[in-house]
CSV table of C-alpha atoms and ligand atoms in Angstrom, one decimal:
chain,number,residue,atom,x,y,z
A,28,MET,CA,0.1,-0.1,0.0
A,29,SER,CA,1.5,3.4,-0.8
A,30,GLY,CA,2.1,5.9,1.9
A,31,ILE,CA,-0.1,8.5,0.3
A,32,ASN,CA,-3.2,6.3,0.3
A,33,GLY,CA,-6.0,8.2,1.8
A,34,ALA,CA,-4.0,11.6,1.9
A,35,ARG,CA,-5.3,14.7,0.2
A,36,VAL,CA,-2.6,16.1,-2.0
A,37,LEU,CA,-2.7,19.7,-3.5
A,38,VAL,CA,-1.0,19.6,-6.9
A,39,THR,CA,-0.4,23.1,-8.3
A,40,GLY,CA,0.3,23.2,-12.1
A,41,ALA,CA,-1.8,20.1,-12.3
A,42,SER,CA,-2.9,20.9,-15.8
A,43,GLY,CA,0.7,21.1,-17.2
A,44,ARG,CA,3.0,18.5,-18.8
A,45,ILE,CA,4.2,17.1,-15.4
A,46,GLY,CA,1.2,17.9,-13.5
A,47,VAL,CA,-1.4,15.8,-15.5
A,48,VAL,CA,0.8,12.7,-15.2
A,49,THR,CA,1.7,13.3,-11.7
A,50,SER,CA,-1.9,13.7,-10.5
A,51,ALA,CA,-3.1,10.7,-12.2
A,52,ARG,CA,-0.3,8.8,-10.5
A,53,LEU,CA,-1.1,10.1,-7.1
A,54,GLN,CA,-4.9,9.4,-7.6
A,55,ARG,CA,-4.0,5.7,-8.6
A,56,ALA,CA,-1.9,5.3,-5.4
A,57,GLY,CA,-5.1,6.3,-3.4
A,58,ALA,CA,-4.5,9.9,-2.9
A,59,SER,CA,-7.3,12.6,-3.4
A,60,VAL,CA,-5.8,15.2,-5.7
A,61,THR,CA,-6.7,19.0,-5.4
A,62,ALA,CA,-5.7,20.5,-8.7
A,63,LEU,CA,-4.7,24.1,-8.8
A,64,SER,CA,-3.8,25.7,-12.1
A,65,ARG,CA,-4.6,28.7,-14.1
A,66,GLU,CA,-6.3,26.7,-16.8
A,67,GLU,CA,-8.5,23.7,-17.3
A,68,ASN,CA,-7.2,20.6,-19.1
A,69,PRO,CA,-9.6,17.6,-20.0
A,70,ALA,CA,-6.8,15.2,-19.4
A,71,LEU,CA,-6.6,16.1,-15.8
A,72,GLU,CA,-7.7,13.5,-13.4
A,73,ALA,CA,-8.3,15.0,-9.8
A,74,ASP,CA,-10.7,14.8,-7.2
A,75,ARG,CA,-11.2,18.6,-6.9
A,76,ILE,CA,-10.2,21.0,-9.7
A,77,ILE,CA,-9.8,24.7,-8.9
A,78,VAL,CA,-9.0,27.3,-11.6
A,79,GLY,CA,-7.1,30.0,-10.0
A,80,ASP,CA,-3.6,31.7,-9.6
A,81,THR,CA,-0.8,30.5,-7.3
A,82,ARG,CA,0.1,34.1,-6.7
A,83,SER,CA,-3.3,34.7,-5.0
A,84,GLN,CA,-3.4,34.4,-1.3
A,85,GLU,CA,-7.2,33.6,-1.4
A,86,ASP,CA,-6.8,30.9,-4.2
A,87,VAL,CA,-4.1,29.1,-2.5
A,88,ALA,CA,-5.9,29.1,0.9
A,89,ARG,CA,-8.9,27.7,-0.9
A,90,ALA,CA,-6.9,25.0,-2.6
A,91,LEU,CA,-5.1,24.1,0.6
A,92,GLU,CA,-8.3,23.3,2.3
A,93,GLY,CA,-8.1,19.9,3.9
A,94,ALA,CA,-4.7,19.1,2.3
A,95,ASP,CA,-2.4,16.9,3.9
A,96,LEU,CA,0.7,17.3,1.5
A,97,VAL,CA,1.6,19.7,-1.4
A,98,VAL,CA,3.1,19.2,-4.7
A,99,HIS,CA,4.1,22.6,-6.2
A,100,LEU,CA,4.7,22.4,-10.0
A,101,ALA,CA,3.0,25.6,-11.1
A,102,ALA,CA,5.3,28.0,-12.8
A,103,LEU,CA,6.1,29.8,-16.0
A,104,ALA,CA,8.4,27.0,-17.1
A,105,HIS,CA,10.9,28.8,-19.5
A,106,ARG,CA,12.9,32.0,-19.9
A,107,ASP,CA,11.1,33.2,-22.9
A,108,ILE,CA,7.5,32.0,-22.3
A,109,ALA,CA,6.5,35.4,-21.1
A,110,PRO,CA,8.3,38.9,-20.3
A,111,ALA,CA,11.0,38.5,-17.8
A,112,TYR,CA,9.2,40.3,-15.0
A,113,ASP,CA,6.2,38.0,-15.4
A,114,VAL,CA,8.5,34.7,-15.3
A,115,TYR,CA,10.4,35.8,-12.4
A,116,THR,CA,7.6,37.3,-10.1
A,117,THR,CA,5.2,34.5,-11.0
A,118,ASN,CA,7.7,31.9,-10.0
A,119,VAL,CA,9.0,33.3,-6.9
A,120,VAL,CA,5.8,34.7,-5.6
A,121,SER,CA,4.0,31.5,-6.3
A,122,THR,CA,6.5,29.5,-4.5
A,123,PHE,CA,6.5,31.8,-1.4
A,124,ASN,CA,2.9,31.8,-1.3
A,125,VAL,CA,2.3,28.1,-1.5
A,126,LEU,CA,5.1,27.2,1.0
A,127,ALA,CA,4.5,29.9,3.5
A,128,GLN,CA,0.6,29.0,3.5
A,129,ALA,CA,1.4,25.2,3.7
A,130,GLY,CA,4.0,25.8,6.4
A,131,ALA,CA,1.7,28.1,8.4
A,132,ARG,CA,-0.9,25.4,8.3
A,133,GLY,CA,1.4,23.0,9.9
A,134,LEU,CA,1.7,20.8,6.8
A,135,PRO,CA,4.5,18.3,7.2
A,136,ARG,CA,5.9,18.1,3.6
A,137,ALA,CA,6.1,19.7,0.3
A,138,VAL,CA,7.6,18.7,-3.0
A,139,VAL,CA,8.6,21.4,-5.4
A,140,ALA,CA,9.6,21.4,-9.2
A,141,GLY,CA,13.0,22.8,-9.3
A,142,SER,CA,15.1,22.8,-12.5
A,143,ILE,CA,18.5,21.9,-13.8
A,144,ASN,CA,18.7,25.7,-14.7
A,145,SER,CA,19.2,26.5,-10.9
A,146,TYR,CA,22.9,26.3,-11.4
A,147,GLY,CA,22.5,28.8,-14.2
A,148,LEU,CA,24.5,27.4,-17.1
A,149,PRO,CA,22.1,25.8,-19.5
A,150,GLN,CA,20.5,29.2,-20.5
A,151,ASN,CA,23.4,31.3,-19.8
A,152,ILE,CA,24.1,33.8,-22.5
A,153,HIS,CA,27.9,33.4,-22.3
A,154,GLU,CA,30.2,30.8,-23.4
A,155,VAL,CA,30.6,29.3,-20.1
A,156,THR,CA,31.5,25.6,-19.2
A,157,PRO,CA,30.5,23.8,-16.0
A,158,ALA,CA,33.3,24.0,-13.5
A,159,TYR,CA,33.7,20.1,-13.6
A,160,PHE,CA,31.7,17.0,-14.4
A,161,PRO,CA,29.7,15.1,-13.0
A,162,LEU,CA,27.4,18.2,-12.1
A,163,ASP,CA,26.7,17.9,-8.5
A,164,THR,CA,24.9,19.9,-5.7
A,165,ASP,CA,28.2,21.8,-5.0
A,166,ILE,CA,28.8,22.9,-8.7
A,167,PRO,CA,29.4,26.7,-9.0
A,168,THR,CA,26.5,28.7,-10.1
A,169,ASP,CA,26.6,31.3,-12.8
A,170,ILE,CA,23.0,32.9,-13.3
A,171,ALA,CA,22.4,35.2,-16.2
A,172,ASP,CA,18.7,34.8,-16.7
A,173,TRP,CA,15.6,35.4,-14.7
A,174,TYR,CA,14.1,32.0,-15.1
A,175,SER,CA,17.3,30.1,-13.5
A,176,LEU,CA,17.3,32.8,-11.0
A,177,SER,CA,13.7,32.3,-10.0
A,178,LYS,CA,14.4,28.5,-9.6
A,179,ARG,CA,17.4,29.2,-7.5
A,180,ASN,CA,15.6,31.7,-5.4
A,181,ASP,CA,12.7,29.0,-5.0
A,182,GLU,CA,15.2,26.7,-3.5
A,183,ASN,CA,16.1,29.4,-0.8
A,184,THR,CA,12.4,29.9,-0.2
A,185,ALA,CA,12.2,26.1,0.6
A,186,ARG,CA,14.9,26.2,3.1
A,187,MET,CA,13.5,29.4,4.7
A,188,ALA,CA,10.0,27.7,4.9
A,189,TRP,CA,11.6,24.5,6.6
A,190,ARG,CA,13.6,26.8,8.9
A,191,HIS,CA,10.7,28.9,9.9
A,192,TRP,CA,7.7,26.4,9.9
A,193,GLY,CA,9.5,23.0,10.0
A,194,ILE,CA,7.8,21.9,6.7
A,195,ASP,CA,10.1,19.4,4.9
A,196,VAL,CA,10.6,20.3,1.4
A,197,VAL,CA,12.2,18.3,-1.4
A,198,THR,CA,13.0,20.4,-4.5
A,199,LEU,CA,13.5,18.1,-7.5
A,200,ARG,CA,16.0,19.7,-10.0
A,201,PHE,CA,14.3,18.4,-13.0
A,202,PRO,CA,16.3,18.1,-16.3
A,203,HIS,CA,14.3,18.3,-19.6
A,204,VAL,CA,11.1,16.3,-19.0
A,205,ASN,CA,8.9,15.0,-21.6
A,206,GLY,CA,7.0,12.2,-23.4
A,207,ALA,CA,9.2,9.3,-25.1
A,208,ASP,CA,8.2,10.5,-28.5
A,209,ASN,CA,9.3,14.1,-28.0
A,210,LEU,CA,12.5,12.9,-26.3
A,211,ALA,CA,13.4,10.7,-29.2
A,212,ALA,CA,13.0,13.8,-31.5
A,213,ILE,CA,15.4,15.8,-29.3
A,214,ALA,CA,18.0,12.7,-29.5
A,215,GLU,CA,17.9,13.3,-33.1
A,216,GLU,CA,18.7,16.9,-32.7
A,217,LEU,CA,21.5,16.3,-30.1
A,218,ALA,CA,22.9,13.7,-32.7
A,219,ALA,CA,23.4,16.3,-35.0
A,220,ALA,CA,24.5,19.0,-32.8
A,221,PRO,CA,25.8,17.4,-29.6
A,222,ARG,CA,27.4,20.7,-28.3
A,223,ASP,CA,23.9,22.0,-27.6
A,224,GLY,CA,23.4,19.6,-24.7
A,225,MET,CA,26.7,20.0,-22.9
A,226,ARG,CA,25.5,22.5,-20.2
A,227,GLU,CA,22.7,20.1,-19.5
A,228,ALA,CA,25.0,17.0,-19.3
A,229,TRP,CA,22.7,15.7,-22.2
A,230,SER,CA,20.3,14.7,-19.4
A,231,TYR,CA,16.7,14.1,-19.6
A,232,LEU,CA,13.8,12.4,-17.8
A,233,VAL,CA,10.7,10.8,-19.2
A,234,THR,CA,7.4,12.4,-17.6
A,235,GLU,CA,6.4,9.0,-16.0
A,236,ASP,CA,9.7,9.0,-14.0
A,237,ALA,CA,9.3,12.7,-13.0
A,238,ALA,CA,5.8,11.8,-11.6
A,239,ARG,CA,7.3,8.8,-9.8
A,240,ALA,CA,10.1,11.0,-8.1
A,241,VAL,CA,7.4,13.2,-6.9
A,242,GLU,CA,5.6,10.3,-5.4
A,243,LEU,CA,8.8,8.9,-3.8
A,244,SER,CA,9.5,12.5,-2.5
A,245,LEU,CA,6.2,12.8,-0.7
A,246,THR,CA,6.7,9.4,1.1
A,247,ALA,CA,10.6,9.5,1.8
A,248,SER,CA,11.7,9.4,5.4
A,249,THR,CA,14.3,12.5,4.7
A,250,THR,CA,13.6,15.6,6.7
A,251,GLY,CA,14.9,19.2,6.1
A,252,ALA,CA,15.1,21.1,2.8
A,253,HIS,CA,16.9,19.4,-0.1
A,254,ALA,CA,17.5,20.3,-3.6
A,255,PHE,CA,19.1,17.9,-6.0
A,256,PHE,CA,19.4,16.8,-9.6
A,257,LEU,CA,17.7,13.6,-11.0
A,258,ALA,CA,17.7,12.2,-14.5
A,259,ALA,CA,17.7,8.9,-16.6
A,260,ASN,CA,21.0,7.0,-16.2
A,261,SER,CA,21.9,7.5,-19.8
A,262,THR,CA,22.3,10.7,-21.8
A,263,LEU,CA,20.0,11.6,-24.9
A,264,ALA,CA,23.0,12.0,-27.1
A,265,PRO,CA,23.9,8.7,-29.1
A,266,TYR,CA,27.7,9.1,-28.2
A,267,ARG,CA,30.0,8.0,-25.4
A,268,THR,CA,30.1,10.5,-22.5
A,269,GLU,CA,33.9,10.6,-22.2
A,270,ASP,CA,34.0,11.4,-26.0
A,271,LEU,CA,31.5,14.2,-25.6
A,272,LEU,CA,33.3,15.8,-22.7
A,273,GLN,CA,36.5,15.6,-24.3
A,274,ARG,CA,35.4,17.3,-27.4
A,275,TYR,CA,33.0,19.7,-25.9
A,276,ALA,CA,34.3,20.5,-22.3
A,277,PRO,CA,38.0,19.6,-22.5
A,278,GLY,CA,39.0,22.2,-20.0
A,279,ALA,CA,36.4,20.8,-17.4
A,280,PRO,CA,38.0,18.5,-14.8
A,281,ARG,CA,36.3,15.0,-14.8
A,282,LEU,CA,36.1,13.6,-11.3
A,283,ARG,CA,35.4,10.3,-12.4
A,284,ARG,CA,35.1,8.3,-15.5
A,285,PHE,CA,31.9,7.7,-17.3
A,286,VAL,CA,30.9,4.4,-18.8
A,287,GLU,CA,29.5,4.4,-22.3
A,288,ARG,CA,26.6,6.9,-22.4
A,289,GLU,CA,26.3,7.4,-18.6
A,290,VAL,CA,24.9,10.8,-17.8
A,291,PRO,CA,27.6,12.9,-16.2
A,292,ILE,CA,25.4,14.1,-13.2
A,293,ASP,CA,25.9,12.9,-9.6
A,294,LEU,CA,22.6,11.0,-9.1
A,295,THR,CA,23.6,9.9,-5.5
A,296,PRO,CA,21.4,12.4,-3.6
A,297,ALA,CA,18.4,11.4,-5.6
A,298,ARG,CA,19.1,7.7,-4.6
A,299,GLU,CA,19.9,8.3,-1.1
A,300,LEU,CA,17.2,11.1,-0.1
A,301,ILE,CA,14.2,9.5,-2.0
A,302,GLY,CA,15.4,6.2,-3.3
A,303,PHE,CA,14.9,7.2,-7.0
A,304,GLU,CA,16.3,5.5,-10.0
A,305,ALA,CA,14.8,6.3,-13.4
A,306,HIS,CA,12.8,3.3,-14.9
A,307,HIS,CA,12.4,4.7,-18.4
A,308,GLU,CA,15.1,5.3,-21.1
A,309,ILE,CA,15.1,6.3,-24.7
A,310,PRO,CA,16.7,3.5,-26.5
A,311,LEU,CA,19.6,4.7,-28.6
A,312,GLU,CA,22.4,2.9,-30.4
A,313,THR,CA,25.8,4.1,-29.1
A,314,LEU,CA,27.7,5.5,-32.1
A,315,ASP,CA,31.3,6.9,-32.5
A,316,LEU,CA,31.4,10.7,-32.3
A,317,PRO,CA,32.0,11.8,-35.9
A,318,ASP,CA,35.1,14.1,-36.4
A,319,ASP,CA,33.1,16.9,-38.2
A,320,LEU,CA,30.6,17.6,-35.3
B,412,LIG,N1,9.1,20.1,-18.4
B,412,LIG,C1,10.5,20.4,-18.3
B,412,LIG,O1,11.4,20.0,-19.0
B,412,LIG,C2,11.0,20.9,-16.9
B,412,LIG,C3,12.2,21.1,-16.7
B,412,LIG,C4,12.7,21.5,-15.3
B,412,LIG,C5,11.8,22.2,-14.5
B,412,LIG,N2,10.5,22.1,-14.7
B,412,LIG,C6,9.5,22.6,-13.8
B,412,LIG,O2,8.4,21.7,-13.6
B,412,LIG,C7,7.3,22.5,-13.4
B,412,LIG,C8,6.1,21.9,-14.2
B,412,LIG,O3,6.6,22.0,-15.6
B,412,LIG,P1,5.6,21.6,-16.8
B,412,LIG,O4,6.8,21.2,-18.1
B,412,LIG,O5,4.6,20.6,-16.4
B,412,LIG,O6,5.1,22.9,-17.4
B,412,LIG,P2,3.6,23.4,-18.1
B,412,LIG,O7,4.0,24.8,-18.7
B,412,LIG,O8,3.3,22.4,-18.9
B,412,LIG,O9,2.7,23.5,-16.8
B,412,LIG,C9,2.8,24.7,-16.0
B,412,LIG,C10,1.5,24.7,-15.1
B,412,LIG,O10,1.6,25.7,-14.1
B,412,LIG,C11,0.5,26.5,-14.1
B,412,LIG,N3,0.6,27.9,-13.9
B,412,LIG,C12,1.6,28.6,-14.4
B,412,LIG,N4,1.4,29.9,-13.7
B,412,LIG,C13,0.5,29.8,-12.9
B,412,LIG,C14,-0.3,30.6,-12.1
B,412,LIG,N5,0.2,31.9,-11.9
B,412,LIG,N6,-1.3,30.1,-11.3
B,412,LIG,C15,-1.7,28.9,-11.4
B,412,LIG,N7,-1.1,28.1,-12.1
B,412,LIG,C16,0.0,28.4,-13.0
B,412,LIG,C17,-0.2,26.3,-15.5
B,412,LIG,O11,-1.5,26.5,-15.5
B,412,LIG,C18,0.3,24.6,-15.9
B,412,LIG,O12,-0.8,23.9,-15.2
B,412,LIG,C19,7.5,23.9,-13.6
B,412,LIG,O13,7.7,24.4,-12.3
B,412,LIG,C20,8.7,23.9,-14.4
B,412,LIG,O14,9.7,25.1,-14.1
B,412,LIG,C21,10.0,21.4,-16.0
């Protein structure tokens, strides 16, 4: 029996790409989902559906009625999806509003959608390279855009909420999350232009695995506020990781060797803190990296 069986879980951003799959998964595990999003989605399975704004104190208070746990996914999920002011303020105000109200009500735990962008390099406008590989929770940050800044600040908000109200918060620094078909199409793009994936460590996660990570985070015994990377074990590029790093990040120290197409991200915290291991991989044949790429 799942640890969330019988619990009421508020899922913000439930109508979105990750939210629909997560809500269905939580409902299947026996939870009653309250969905809060700014638009409806016919594919959404939830016990209670609220159309509202996560920046609104009233809407969030209404959505939290009876909730035992919170999954906060609502965000403007890309730098260029809206004006900079809207992306930044929507994300940081929403996260503060949701976690502060959940904490003040005495809820024990929240799970927040963070991002690989919180270390700042994937969307950086400069020619920067990660300080080393594998990416880990200590990797130096260099933030040059407002979406990445919002995700970084959300991690600070989570820590503050834990320190102030004692609410445990797991922030999942998702890589690119999508359905298998979309990821297969991106794999083709990366095969032609592998340099483009370097600052994301060519990482990805199938949406079902993202939803499973959320469920594991809700039931894990870990306490405090944690933010960490998670990804499929292999990369979305069809070339060996060592070859990719040698070609596209020759100056970045490698703290260990990578086997075949192993993703160059430290997945230890995801394993140790929530017991997460990705179940889905995009099947790719491993190729030699062509000289002309
Ligand atoms: N999909 C990815 O590749 C990816 C990668 C890293 C992090 N993330 C994060 O995961 C979360 C979910 O991403 P997604 O891909 O499902 O995004 P999405 O754009 O598909 O869904 C976003 C959801 O947030 C809701 N929302 C946005 N602003 C809102 C507001 N002011 N009030 C209420 N609801 C609001 C939308 O209605 C929608 O339901 C986001 O926090 C995103 O930053 C996603």
